[in-house]
PDB file of C-alpha atoms in Angstrom:
ATOM      1  CA  MET A   6     112.606 121.552  68.164  1.00  0.00           C
ATOM      2  CA  VAL A   7     109.114 123.027  65.920  1.00  0.00           C
ATOM      3  CA  LYS A   8     107.155 120.811  67.451  1.00  0.00           C
ATOM      4  CA  ALA A   9     108.055 121.378  70.663  1.00  0.00           C
ATOM      5  CA  LEU A  10     107.594 125.637  69.916  1.00  0.00           C
ATOM      6  CA  ILE A  11     103.988 124.703  68.542  1.00  0.00           C
ATOM      7  CA  LYS A  12     103.167 122.412  72.148  1.00  0.00           C
ATOM      8  CA  ALA A  13     104.504 124.824  74.407  1.00  0.00           C
ATOM      9  CA  GLY A  14     102.562 127.729  72.128  1.00  0.00           C
ATOM     10  CA  GLU A  15     105.513 130.025  71.333  1.00  0.00           C
ATOM     11  CA  LEU A  16     104.560 129.152  67.138  1.00  0.00           C
ATOM     12  CA  LYS A  17     101.946 128.881  65.516  1.00  0.00           C
ATOM     13  CA  GLU A  18     101.361 126.454  62.812  1.00  0.00           C
ATOM     14  CA  SER A  19     100.251 129.187  60.298  1.00  0.00           C
ATOM     15  CA  GLU A  20     103.423 130.735  61.120  1.00  0.00           C
ATOM     16  CA  ILE A  21     105.596 128.591  60.050  1.00  0.00           C
ATOM     17  CA  LYS A  22     106.359 127.598  56.167  1.00  0.00           C
ATOM     18  CA  PHE A  23     108.600 124.426  55.117  1.00  0.00           C
ATOM     19  CA  PHE A  24     110.630 124.548  51.199  1.00  0.00           C
ATOM     20  CA  LEU A  25     112.281 122.184  49.395  1.00  0.00           C
ATOM     21  CA  GLY A  26     114.851 122.207  47.022  1.00  0.00           C
ATOM     22  CA  TYR A  27     118.816 122.870  47.468  1.00  0.00           C
ATOM     23  CA  SER A  28     120.630 126.634  47.351  1.00  0.00           C
ATOM     24  CA  GLY A  29     123.945 126.338  47.498  1.00  0.00           C
ATOM     25  CA  TRP A  30     127.444 129.280  46.571  1.00  0.00           C
ATOM     26  CA  SER A  31     131.015 128.567  46.573  1.00  0.00           C
ATOM     27  CA  SER A  32     132.220 131.855  49.236  1.00  0.00           C
ATOM     28  CA  GLY A  33     131.774 135.081  48.338  1.00  0.00           C
ATOM     29  CA  GLN A  34     129.603 134.000  44.726  1.00  0.00           C
ATOM     30  CA  LEU A  35     125.920 135.328  46.332  1.00  0.00           C
ATOM     31  CA  GLU A  36     127.724 139.298  46.909  1.00  0.00           C
ATOM     32  CA  HIS A  37     129.248 138.601  43.963  1.00  0.00           C
ATOM     33  CA  GLU A  38     125.611 138.386  42.724  1.00  0.00           C
ATOM     34  CA  LEU A  39     123.981 140.943  44.476  1.00  0.00           C
ATOM     35  CA  GLN A  40     126.301 143.629  42.786  1.00  0.00           C
ATOM     36  CA  ASP A  41     125.627 142.104  39.945  1.00  0.00           C
ATOM     37  CA  GLN A  42     122.113 142.097  40.580  1.00  0.00           C
ATOM     38  CA  SER A  43     121.232 139.184  40.133  1.00  0.00           C
ATOM     39  CA  TRP A  44     119.309 139.337  42.209  1.00  0.00           C
ATOM     40  CA  ILE A  45     115.175 140.968  43.990  1.00  0.00           C
ATOM     41  CA  VAL A  46     115.506 141.838  46.695  1.00  0.00           C
ATOM     42  CA  VAL A  47     112.997 143.771  48.208  1.00  0.00           C
ATOM     43  CA  ASN A  48     111.759 144.739  51.978  1.00  0.00           C
ATOM     44  CA  SER A  49     108.385 142.505  52.551  1.00  0.00           C
ATOM     45  CA  ASN A  50     105.908 141.773  54.913  1.00  0.00           C
ATOM     46  CA  PRO A  51     106.331 137.713  55.839  1.00  0.00           C
ATOM     47  CA  SER A  52     102.754 137.532  55.740  1.00  0.00           C
ATOM     48  CA  ILE A  53     103.086 137.171  52.187  1.00  0.00           C
ATOM     49  CA  ALA A  54     104.477 133.787  51.985  1.00  0.00           C
ATOM     50  CA  LEU A  55     102.747 132.747  55.284  1.00  0.00           C
ATOM     51  CA  GLU A  56      99.243 133.656  54.792  1.00  0.00           C
ATOM     52  CA  ARG A  57      98.904 132.064  51.476  1.00  0.00           C
ATOM     53  CA  ASN A  58      99.332 128.586  50.364  1.00  0.00           C
ATOM     54  CA  ASP A  59      98.584 127.856  46.536  1.00  0.00           C
ATOM     55  CA  LYS A  60     100.517 128.152  43.224  1.00  0.00           C
ATOM     56  CA  LYS A  61      99.798 131.727  42.288  1.00  0.00           C
ATOM     57  CA  MET A  62     100.668 133.637  46.123  1.00  0.00           C
ATOM     58  CA  TRP A  63     104.191 134.382  43.683  1.00  0.00           C
ATOM     59  CA  GLN A  64     102.713 135.825  40.798  1.00  0.00           C
ATOM     60  CA  ASP A  65     100.729 138.041  43.647  1.00  0.00           C
ATOM     61  CA  PHE A  66     103.968 138.905  45.132  1.00  0.00           C
ATOM     62  CA  ILE A  67     105.574 139.708  41.478  1.00  0.00           C
ATOM     63  CA  LYS A  68     102.003 141.725  40.061  1.00  0.00           C
ATOM     64  CA  LYS A  69     102.787 143.714  43.231  1.00  0.00           C
ATOM     65  CA  MET A  70     106.707 144.797  42.922  1.00  0.00           C
ATOM     66  CA  ASP A  71     107.941 147.830  41.125  1.00  0.00           C
ATOM     67  CA  THR A  72     105.863 147.605  37.206  1.00  0.00           C
ATOM     68  CA  ASP A  73     109.320 147.331  35.936  1.00  0.00           C
ATOM     69  CA  TYR A  74     108.913 143.341  37.960  1.00  0.00           C
ATOM     70  CA  ALA A  75     105.312 143.166  36.378  1.00  0.00           C
ATOM     71  CA  ILE A  76     105.446 140.928  33.528  1.00  0.00           C
ATOM     72  CA  TRP A  77     107.280 138.185  35.541  1.00  0.00           C
ATOM     73  CA  HIS A  78     103.597 137.708  37.045  1.00  0.00           C
ATOM     74  CA  THR A  79     102.165 136.213  33.373  1.00  0.00           C
ATOM     75  CA  MET A  80     105.634 133.361  33.092  1.00  0.00           C
ATOM     76  CA  PRO A  81     104.219 129.998  33.199  1.00  0.00           C
ATOM     77  CA  ASP A  82     105.566 127.646  34.856  1.00  0.00           C
ATOM     78  CA  ASP A  83     107.476 125.691  32.720  1.00  0.00           C
ATOM     79  CA  PRO A  84     109.442 128.246  30.944  1.00  0.00           C
ATOM     80  CA  GLU A  85     110.241 126.353  28.021  1.00  0.00           C
ATOM     81  CA  LEU A  86     106.188 127.571  27.554  1.00  0.00           C
ATOM     82  CA  ASN A  87     107.211 131.579  27.110  1.00  0.00           C
TER      83      ASN A  87
END
């Protein structure tokens, strides 16, 4: 379907990005985690994720957030090195 949208000119290659991995929650688990503030939820411009394609993308995004989260931008890729 993505190829068809690109071919039809309805979607540009630069407007999509794929992330590999798996996330799964049991029924109600995500809602509970959100209530417990286990996740950082922010309004953001999707172009941040679409325009960048490097390892520093998330660091730069965190830097622009509230100062409470600024320290996270310096975390190493391997948390055991922290």
